[in-house]
JSON list of C-alpha atoms in Angstrom, two decimals:
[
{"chain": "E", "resi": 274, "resn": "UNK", "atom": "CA", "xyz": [44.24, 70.78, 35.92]},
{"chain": "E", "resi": 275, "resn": "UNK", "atom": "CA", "xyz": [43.81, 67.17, 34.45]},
{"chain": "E", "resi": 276, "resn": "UNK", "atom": "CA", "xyz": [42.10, 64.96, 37.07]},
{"chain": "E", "resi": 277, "resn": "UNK", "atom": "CA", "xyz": [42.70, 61.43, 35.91]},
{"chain": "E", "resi": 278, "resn": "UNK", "atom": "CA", "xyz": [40.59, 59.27, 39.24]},
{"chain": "E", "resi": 279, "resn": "UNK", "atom": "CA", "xyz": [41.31, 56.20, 37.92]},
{"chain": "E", "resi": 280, "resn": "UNK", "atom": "CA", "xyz": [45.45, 56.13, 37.94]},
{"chain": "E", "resi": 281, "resn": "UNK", "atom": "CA", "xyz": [47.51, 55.12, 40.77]},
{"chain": "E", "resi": 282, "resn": "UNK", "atom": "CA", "xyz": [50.90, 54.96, 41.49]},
{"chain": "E", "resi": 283, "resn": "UNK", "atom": "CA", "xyz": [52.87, 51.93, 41.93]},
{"chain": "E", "resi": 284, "resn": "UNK", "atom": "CA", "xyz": [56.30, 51.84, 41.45]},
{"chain": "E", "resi": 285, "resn": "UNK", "atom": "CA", "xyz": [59.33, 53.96, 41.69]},
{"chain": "E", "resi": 286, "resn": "UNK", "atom": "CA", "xyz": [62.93, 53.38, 40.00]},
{"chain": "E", "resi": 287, "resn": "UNK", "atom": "CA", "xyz": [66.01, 54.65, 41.10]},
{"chain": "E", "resi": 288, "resn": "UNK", "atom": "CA", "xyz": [69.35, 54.38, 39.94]},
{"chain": "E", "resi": 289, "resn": "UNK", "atom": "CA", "xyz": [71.89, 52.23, 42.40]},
{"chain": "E", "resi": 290, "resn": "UNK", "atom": "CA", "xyz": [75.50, 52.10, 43.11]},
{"chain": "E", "resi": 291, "resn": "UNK", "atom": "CA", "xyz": [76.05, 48.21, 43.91]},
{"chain": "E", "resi": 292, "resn": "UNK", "atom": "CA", "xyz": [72.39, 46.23, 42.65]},
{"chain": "E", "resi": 293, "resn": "UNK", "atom": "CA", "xyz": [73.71, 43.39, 44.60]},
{"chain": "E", "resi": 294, "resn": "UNK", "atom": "CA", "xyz": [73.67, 45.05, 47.96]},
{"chain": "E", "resi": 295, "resn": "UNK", "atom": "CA", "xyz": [70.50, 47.10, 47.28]},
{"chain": "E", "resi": 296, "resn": "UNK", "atom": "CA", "xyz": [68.78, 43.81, 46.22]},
{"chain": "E", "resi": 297, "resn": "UNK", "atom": "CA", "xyz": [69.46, 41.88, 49.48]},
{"chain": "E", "resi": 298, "resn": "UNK", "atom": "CA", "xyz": [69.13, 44.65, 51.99]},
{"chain": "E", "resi": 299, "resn": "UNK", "atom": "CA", "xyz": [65.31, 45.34, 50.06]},
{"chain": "E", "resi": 300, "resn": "UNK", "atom": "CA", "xyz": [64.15, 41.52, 50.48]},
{"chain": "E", "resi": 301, "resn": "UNK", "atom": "CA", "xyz": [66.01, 41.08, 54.03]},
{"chain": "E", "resi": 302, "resn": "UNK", "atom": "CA", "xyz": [64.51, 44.20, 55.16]},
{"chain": "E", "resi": 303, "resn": "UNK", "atom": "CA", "xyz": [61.32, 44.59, 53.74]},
{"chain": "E", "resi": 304, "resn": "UNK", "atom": "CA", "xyz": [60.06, 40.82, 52.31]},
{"chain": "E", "resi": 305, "resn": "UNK", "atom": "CA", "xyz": [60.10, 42.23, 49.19]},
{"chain": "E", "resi": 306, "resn": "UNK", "atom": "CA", "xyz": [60.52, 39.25, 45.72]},
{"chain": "E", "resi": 307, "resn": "UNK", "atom": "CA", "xyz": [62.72, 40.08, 42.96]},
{"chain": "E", "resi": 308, "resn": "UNK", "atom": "CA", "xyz": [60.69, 39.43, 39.72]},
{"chain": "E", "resi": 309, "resn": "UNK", "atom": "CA", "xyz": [62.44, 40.10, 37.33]},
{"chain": "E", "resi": 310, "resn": "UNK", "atom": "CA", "xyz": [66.39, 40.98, 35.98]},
{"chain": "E", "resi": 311, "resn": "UNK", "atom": "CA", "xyz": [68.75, 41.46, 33.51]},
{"chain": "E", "resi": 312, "resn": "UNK", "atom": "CA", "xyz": [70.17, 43.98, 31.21]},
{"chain": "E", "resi": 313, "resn": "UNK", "atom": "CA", "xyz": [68.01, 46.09, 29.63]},
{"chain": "E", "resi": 314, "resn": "UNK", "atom": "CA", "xyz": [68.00, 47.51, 25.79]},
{"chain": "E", "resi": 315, "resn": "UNK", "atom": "CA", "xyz": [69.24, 50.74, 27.10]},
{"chain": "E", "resi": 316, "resn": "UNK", "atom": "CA", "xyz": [72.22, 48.74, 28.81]},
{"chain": "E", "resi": 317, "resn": "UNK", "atom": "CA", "xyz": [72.85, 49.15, 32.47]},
{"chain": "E", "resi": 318, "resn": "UNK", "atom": "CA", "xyz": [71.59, 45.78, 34.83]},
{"chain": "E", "resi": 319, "resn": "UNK", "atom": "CA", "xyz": [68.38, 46.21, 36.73]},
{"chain": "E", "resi": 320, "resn": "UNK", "atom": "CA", "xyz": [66.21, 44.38, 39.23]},
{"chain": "E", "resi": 321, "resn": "UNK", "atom": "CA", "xyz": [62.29, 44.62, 39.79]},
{"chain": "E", "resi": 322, "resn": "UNK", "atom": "CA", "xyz": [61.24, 44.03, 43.14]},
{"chain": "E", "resi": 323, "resn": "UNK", "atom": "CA", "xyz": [57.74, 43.74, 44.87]},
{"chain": "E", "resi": 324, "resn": "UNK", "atom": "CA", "xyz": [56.17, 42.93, 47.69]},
{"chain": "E", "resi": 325, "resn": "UNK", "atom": "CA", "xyz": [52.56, 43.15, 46.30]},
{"chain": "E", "resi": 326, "resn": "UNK", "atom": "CA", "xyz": [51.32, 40.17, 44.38]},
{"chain": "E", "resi": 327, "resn": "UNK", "atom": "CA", "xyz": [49.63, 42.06, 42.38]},
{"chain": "E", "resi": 328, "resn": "UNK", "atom": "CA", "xyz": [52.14, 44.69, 41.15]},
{"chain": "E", "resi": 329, "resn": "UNK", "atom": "CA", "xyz": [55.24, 43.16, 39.40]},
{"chain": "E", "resi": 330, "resn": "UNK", "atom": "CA", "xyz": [57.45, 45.17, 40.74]},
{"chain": "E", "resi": 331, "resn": "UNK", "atom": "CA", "xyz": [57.00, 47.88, 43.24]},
{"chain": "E", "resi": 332, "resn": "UNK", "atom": "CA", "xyz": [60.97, 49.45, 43.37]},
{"chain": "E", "resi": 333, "resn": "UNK", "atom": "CA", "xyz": [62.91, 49.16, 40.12]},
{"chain": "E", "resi": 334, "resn": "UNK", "atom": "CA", "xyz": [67.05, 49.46, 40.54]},
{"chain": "E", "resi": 335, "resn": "UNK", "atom": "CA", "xyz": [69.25, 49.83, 37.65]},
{"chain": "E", "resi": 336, "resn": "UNK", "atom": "CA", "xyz": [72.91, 50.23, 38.01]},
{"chain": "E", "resi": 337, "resn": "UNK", "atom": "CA", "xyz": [74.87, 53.29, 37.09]},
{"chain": "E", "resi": 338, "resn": "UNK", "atom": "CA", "xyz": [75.04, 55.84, 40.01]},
{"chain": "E", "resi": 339, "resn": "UNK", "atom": "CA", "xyz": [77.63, 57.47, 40.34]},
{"chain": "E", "resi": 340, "resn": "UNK", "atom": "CA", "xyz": [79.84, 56.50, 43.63]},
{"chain": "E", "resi": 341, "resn": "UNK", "atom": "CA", "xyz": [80.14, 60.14, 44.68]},
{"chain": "E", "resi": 342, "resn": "UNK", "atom": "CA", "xyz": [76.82, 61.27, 44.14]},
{"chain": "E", "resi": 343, "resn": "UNK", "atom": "CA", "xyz": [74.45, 61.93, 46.63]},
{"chain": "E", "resi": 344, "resn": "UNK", "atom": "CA", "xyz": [71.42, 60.40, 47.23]},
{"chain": "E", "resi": 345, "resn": "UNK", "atom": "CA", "xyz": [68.51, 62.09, 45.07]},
{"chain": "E", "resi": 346, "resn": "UNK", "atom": "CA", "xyz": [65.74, 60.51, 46.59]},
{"chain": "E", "resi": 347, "resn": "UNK", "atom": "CA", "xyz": [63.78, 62.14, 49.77]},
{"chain": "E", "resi": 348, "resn": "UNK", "atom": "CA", "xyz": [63.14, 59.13, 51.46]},
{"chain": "E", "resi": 349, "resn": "UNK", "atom": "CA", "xyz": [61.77, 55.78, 50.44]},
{"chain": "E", "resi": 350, "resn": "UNK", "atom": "CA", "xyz": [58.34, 54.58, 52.62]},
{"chain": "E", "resi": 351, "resn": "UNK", "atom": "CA", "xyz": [56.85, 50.76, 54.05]},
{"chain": "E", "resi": 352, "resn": "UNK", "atom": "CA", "xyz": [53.52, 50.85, 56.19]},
{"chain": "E", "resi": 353, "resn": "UNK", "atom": "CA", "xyz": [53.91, 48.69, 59.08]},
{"chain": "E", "resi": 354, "resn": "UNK", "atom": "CA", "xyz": [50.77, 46.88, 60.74]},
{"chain": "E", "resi": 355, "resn": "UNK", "atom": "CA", "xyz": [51.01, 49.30, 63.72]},
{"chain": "E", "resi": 356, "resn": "UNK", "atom": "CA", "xyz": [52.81, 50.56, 66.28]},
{"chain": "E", "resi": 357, "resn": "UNK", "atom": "CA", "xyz": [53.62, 47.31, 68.08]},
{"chain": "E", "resi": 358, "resn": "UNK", "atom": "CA", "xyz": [55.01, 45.86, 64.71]},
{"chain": "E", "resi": 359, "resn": "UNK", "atom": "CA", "xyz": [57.11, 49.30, 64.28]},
{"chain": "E", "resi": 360, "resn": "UNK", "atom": "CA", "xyz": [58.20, 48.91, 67.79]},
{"chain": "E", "resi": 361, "resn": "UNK", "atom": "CA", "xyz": [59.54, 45.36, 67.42]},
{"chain": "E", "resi": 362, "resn": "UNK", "atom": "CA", "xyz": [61.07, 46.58, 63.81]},
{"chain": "E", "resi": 363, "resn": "UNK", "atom": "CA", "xyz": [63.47, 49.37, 65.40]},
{"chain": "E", "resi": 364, "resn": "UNK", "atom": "CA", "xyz": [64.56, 46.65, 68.07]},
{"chain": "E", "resi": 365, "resn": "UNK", "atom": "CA", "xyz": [65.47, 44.45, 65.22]},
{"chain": "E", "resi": 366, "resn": "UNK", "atom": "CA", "xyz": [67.15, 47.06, 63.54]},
{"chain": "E", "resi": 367, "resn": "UNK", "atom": "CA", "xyz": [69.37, 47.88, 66.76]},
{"chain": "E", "resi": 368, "resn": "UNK", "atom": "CA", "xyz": [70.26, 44.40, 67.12]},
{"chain": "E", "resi": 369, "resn": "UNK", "atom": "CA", "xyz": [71.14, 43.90, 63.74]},
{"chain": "E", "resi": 370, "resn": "UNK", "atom": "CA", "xyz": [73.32, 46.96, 63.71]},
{"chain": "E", "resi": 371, "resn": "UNK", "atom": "CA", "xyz": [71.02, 48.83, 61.51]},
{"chain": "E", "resi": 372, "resn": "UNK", "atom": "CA", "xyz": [71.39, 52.53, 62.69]},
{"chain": "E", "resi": 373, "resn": "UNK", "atom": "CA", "xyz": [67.80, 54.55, 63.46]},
{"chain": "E", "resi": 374, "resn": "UNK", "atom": "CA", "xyz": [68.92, 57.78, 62.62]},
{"chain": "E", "resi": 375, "resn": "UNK", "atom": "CA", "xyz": [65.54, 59.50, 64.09]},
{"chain": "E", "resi": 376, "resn": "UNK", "atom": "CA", "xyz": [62.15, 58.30, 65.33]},
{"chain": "E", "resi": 377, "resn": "UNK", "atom": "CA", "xyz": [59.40, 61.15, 64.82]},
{"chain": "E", "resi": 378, "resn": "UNK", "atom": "CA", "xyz": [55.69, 61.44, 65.87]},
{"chain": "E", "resi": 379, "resn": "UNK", "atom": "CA", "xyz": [53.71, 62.66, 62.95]},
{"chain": "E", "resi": 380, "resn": "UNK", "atom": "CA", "xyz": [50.01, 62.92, 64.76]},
{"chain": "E", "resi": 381, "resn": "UNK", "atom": "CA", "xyz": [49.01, 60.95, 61.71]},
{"chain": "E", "resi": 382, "resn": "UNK", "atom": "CA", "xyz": [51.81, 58.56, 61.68]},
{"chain": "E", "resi": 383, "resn": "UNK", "atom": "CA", "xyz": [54.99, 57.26, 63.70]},
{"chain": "E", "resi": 384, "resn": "UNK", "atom": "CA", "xyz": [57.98, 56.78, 62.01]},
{"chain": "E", "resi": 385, "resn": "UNK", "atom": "CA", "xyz": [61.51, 55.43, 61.96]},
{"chain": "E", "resi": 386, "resn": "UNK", "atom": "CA", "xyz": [64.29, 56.05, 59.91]},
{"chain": "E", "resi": 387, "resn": "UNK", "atom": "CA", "xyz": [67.38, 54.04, 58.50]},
{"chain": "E", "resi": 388, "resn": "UNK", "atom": "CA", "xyz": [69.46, 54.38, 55.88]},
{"chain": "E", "resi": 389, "resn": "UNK", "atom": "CA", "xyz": [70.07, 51.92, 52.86]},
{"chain": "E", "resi": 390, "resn": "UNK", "atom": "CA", "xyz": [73.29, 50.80, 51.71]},
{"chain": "E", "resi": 391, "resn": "UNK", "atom": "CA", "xyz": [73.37, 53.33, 48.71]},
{"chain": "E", "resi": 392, "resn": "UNK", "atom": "CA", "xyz": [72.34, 56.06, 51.27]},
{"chain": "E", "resi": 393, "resn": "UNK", "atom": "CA", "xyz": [68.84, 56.70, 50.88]},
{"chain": "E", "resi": 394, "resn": "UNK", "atom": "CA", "xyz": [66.52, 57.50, 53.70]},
{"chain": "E", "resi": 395, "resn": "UNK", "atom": "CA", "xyz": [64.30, 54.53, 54.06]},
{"chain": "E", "resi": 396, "resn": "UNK", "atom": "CA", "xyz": [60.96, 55.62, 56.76]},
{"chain": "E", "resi": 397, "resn": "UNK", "atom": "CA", "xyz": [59.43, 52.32, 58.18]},
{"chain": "E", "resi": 398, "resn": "UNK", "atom": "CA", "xyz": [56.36, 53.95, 59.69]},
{"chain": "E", "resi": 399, "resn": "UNK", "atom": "CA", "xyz": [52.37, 52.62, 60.73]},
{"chain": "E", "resi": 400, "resn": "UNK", "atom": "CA", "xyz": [49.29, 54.98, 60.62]},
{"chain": "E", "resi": 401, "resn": "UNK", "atom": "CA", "xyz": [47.52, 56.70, 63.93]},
{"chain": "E", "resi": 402, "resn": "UNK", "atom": "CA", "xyz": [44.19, 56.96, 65.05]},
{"chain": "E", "resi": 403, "resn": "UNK", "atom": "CA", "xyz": [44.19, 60.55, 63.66]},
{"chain": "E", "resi": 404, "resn": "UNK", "atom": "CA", "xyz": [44.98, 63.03, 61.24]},
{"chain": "E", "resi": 405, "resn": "UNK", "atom": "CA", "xyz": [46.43, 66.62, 61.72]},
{"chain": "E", "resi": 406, "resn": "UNK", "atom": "CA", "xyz": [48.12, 68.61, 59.06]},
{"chain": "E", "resi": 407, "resn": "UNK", "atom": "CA", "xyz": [51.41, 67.78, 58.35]},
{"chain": "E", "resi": 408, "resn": "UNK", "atom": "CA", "xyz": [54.72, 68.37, 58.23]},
{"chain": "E", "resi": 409, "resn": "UNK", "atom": "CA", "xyz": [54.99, 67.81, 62.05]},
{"chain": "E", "resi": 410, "resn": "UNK", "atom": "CA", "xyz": [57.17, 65.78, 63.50]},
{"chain": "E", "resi": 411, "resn": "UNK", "atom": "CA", "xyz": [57.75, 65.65, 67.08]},
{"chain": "E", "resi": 412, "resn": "UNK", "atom": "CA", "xyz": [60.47, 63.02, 68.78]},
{"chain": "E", "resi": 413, "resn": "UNK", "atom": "CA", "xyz": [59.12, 59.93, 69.11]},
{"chain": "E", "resi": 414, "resn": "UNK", "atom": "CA", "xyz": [60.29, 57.36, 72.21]},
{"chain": "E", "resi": 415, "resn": "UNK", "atom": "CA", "xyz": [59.63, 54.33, 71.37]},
{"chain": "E", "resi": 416, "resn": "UNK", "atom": "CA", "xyz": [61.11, 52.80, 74.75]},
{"chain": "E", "resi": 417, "resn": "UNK", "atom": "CA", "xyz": [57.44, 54.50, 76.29]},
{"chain": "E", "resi": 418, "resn": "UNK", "atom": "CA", "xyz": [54.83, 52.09, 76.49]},
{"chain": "E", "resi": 419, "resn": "UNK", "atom": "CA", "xyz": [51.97, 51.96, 73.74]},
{"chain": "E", "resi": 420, "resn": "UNK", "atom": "CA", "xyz": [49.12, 53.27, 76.21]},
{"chain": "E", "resi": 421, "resn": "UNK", "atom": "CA", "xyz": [51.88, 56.29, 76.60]},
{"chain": "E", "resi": 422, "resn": "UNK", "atom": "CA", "xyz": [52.51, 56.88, 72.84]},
{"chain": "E", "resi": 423, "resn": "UNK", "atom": "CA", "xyz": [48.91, 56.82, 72.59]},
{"chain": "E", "resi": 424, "resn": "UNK", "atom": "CA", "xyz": [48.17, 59.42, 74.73]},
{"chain": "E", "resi": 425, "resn": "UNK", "atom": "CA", "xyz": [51.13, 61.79, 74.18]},
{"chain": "E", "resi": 426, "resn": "UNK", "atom": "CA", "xyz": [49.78, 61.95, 70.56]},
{"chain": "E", "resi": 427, "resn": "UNK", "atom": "CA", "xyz": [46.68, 62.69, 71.11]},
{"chain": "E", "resi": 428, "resn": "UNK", "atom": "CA", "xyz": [47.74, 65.57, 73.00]},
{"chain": "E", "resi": 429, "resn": "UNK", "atom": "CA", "xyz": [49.58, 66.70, 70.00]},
{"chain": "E", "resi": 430, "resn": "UNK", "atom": "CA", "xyz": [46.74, 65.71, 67.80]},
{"chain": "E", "resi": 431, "resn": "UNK", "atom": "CA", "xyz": [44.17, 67.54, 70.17]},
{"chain": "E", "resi": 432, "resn": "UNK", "atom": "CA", "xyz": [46.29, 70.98, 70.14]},
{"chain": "E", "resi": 433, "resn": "UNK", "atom": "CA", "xyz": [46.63, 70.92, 66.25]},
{"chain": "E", "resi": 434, "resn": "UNK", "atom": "CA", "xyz": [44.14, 72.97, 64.27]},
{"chain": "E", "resi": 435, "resn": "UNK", "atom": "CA", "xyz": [42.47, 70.85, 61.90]},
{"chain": "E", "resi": 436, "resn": "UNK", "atom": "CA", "xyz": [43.09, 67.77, 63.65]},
{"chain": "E", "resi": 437, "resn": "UNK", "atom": "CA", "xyz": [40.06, 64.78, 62.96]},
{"chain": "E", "resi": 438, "resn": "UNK", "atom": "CA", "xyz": [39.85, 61.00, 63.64]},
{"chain": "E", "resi": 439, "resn": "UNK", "atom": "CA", "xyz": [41.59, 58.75, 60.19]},
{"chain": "E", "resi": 440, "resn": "UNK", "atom": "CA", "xyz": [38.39, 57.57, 60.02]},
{"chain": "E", "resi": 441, "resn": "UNK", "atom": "CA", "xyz": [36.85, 61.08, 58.99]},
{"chain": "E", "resi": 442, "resn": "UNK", "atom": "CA", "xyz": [40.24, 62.19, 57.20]},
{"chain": "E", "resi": 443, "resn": "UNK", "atom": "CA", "xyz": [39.73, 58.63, 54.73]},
{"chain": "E", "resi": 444, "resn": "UNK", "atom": "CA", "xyz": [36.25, 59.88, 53.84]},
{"chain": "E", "resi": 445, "resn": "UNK", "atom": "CA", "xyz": [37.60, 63.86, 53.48]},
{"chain": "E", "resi": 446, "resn": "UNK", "atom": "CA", "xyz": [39.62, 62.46, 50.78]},
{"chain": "E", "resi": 447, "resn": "UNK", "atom": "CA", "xyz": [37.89, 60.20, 49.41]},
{"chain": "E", "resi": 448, "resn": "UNK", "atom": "CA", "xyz": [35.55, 63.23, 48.44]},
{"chain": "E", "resi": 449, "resn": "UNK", "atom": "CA", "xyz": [38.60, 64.75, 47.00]},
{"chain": "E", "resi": 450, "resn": "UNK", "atom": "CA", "xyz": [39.83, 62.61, 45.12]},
{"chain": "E", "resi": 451, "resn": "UNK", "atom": "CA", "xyz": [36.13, 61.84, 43.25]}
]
């Protein structure tokens, strides 16, 4: 297998039913700067959008899906600071009428999910103190205080095989990855 250390993904293009809408729900939502758009030689309209000064764009739309197809994307991710900055995203998202379709405790992570307005799974989610194996993904309350959320995980954490602090799981693949 080719092991290539020093590439790293940064962006991912999909293809959008209304650019407009997906362009202001992305920078409403998630802060994120359109850098660039136009048409492109291959025709269809596009925007580049970023939220990383360094990367010109970070999510690429270009018009020309098809209004009855079905989203082909699994879901679309943002790292929030933690889980008090998740918590106060999901209340913004019920009082701005944005529907959370499910809130899931990872062990490593804790997660909420909306949809955009094309239909793609968008996960807003922060990191845990820990690492198990994934997939898990146990309900999540987010009404239950933070001291609560803590310690319900790391029960979860604590009766998953290979569970380990993030601290030891960063330098487990950062051997991996050499």
């Amino acid at each position: 297998m080719f092991k290539q250390t020093s590439m790293r993904f940064t962006h991912l293009g999909i293809y959008v039913r209304d650019l407009r809408t997906m362009v202001e729900f992305y920078t409403r939502e998630f802060g994120l700067l359109v850098t660039d758009e136009g048409i492109g030689s291959t025709g269809p309209r596009g925007a580049f959008l970023t939220g990383d000064p360094a990367e010109h764009h970070q999510l690429v739309f270009v018009e020309g899906r098809d209004e009855t197809s079905k989203p082909t994307t699994n879901q679309i991710s943002f790292l929030i600071e933690d889980l008090a900055a998740l918590r106060t995203y999901a209340k913004h998202c019920v009082e701005d009428g944005i529907p959370v379709l499910l809130t899931k405790n990872h062990g490593n992570a804790w997660s909420i999910y909306i949809k955009d307005p094309d239909g793609n799974t968008v996960e807003v989610y922060c990191h845990s103190p820990w690492y198990i194996p994934q997939p898990c993904g146990k309900p999540l309350d987010l009404s239950a205080s933070e001291s609560e959320i803590l310690e319900q995980t790391e029960v979860l954490v604590r009766a998953t095989p290979g569970w380990m602090t993030r601290e030891e799981w960063l330098l487990s693949m950062k051997e991996r990855l050499k």
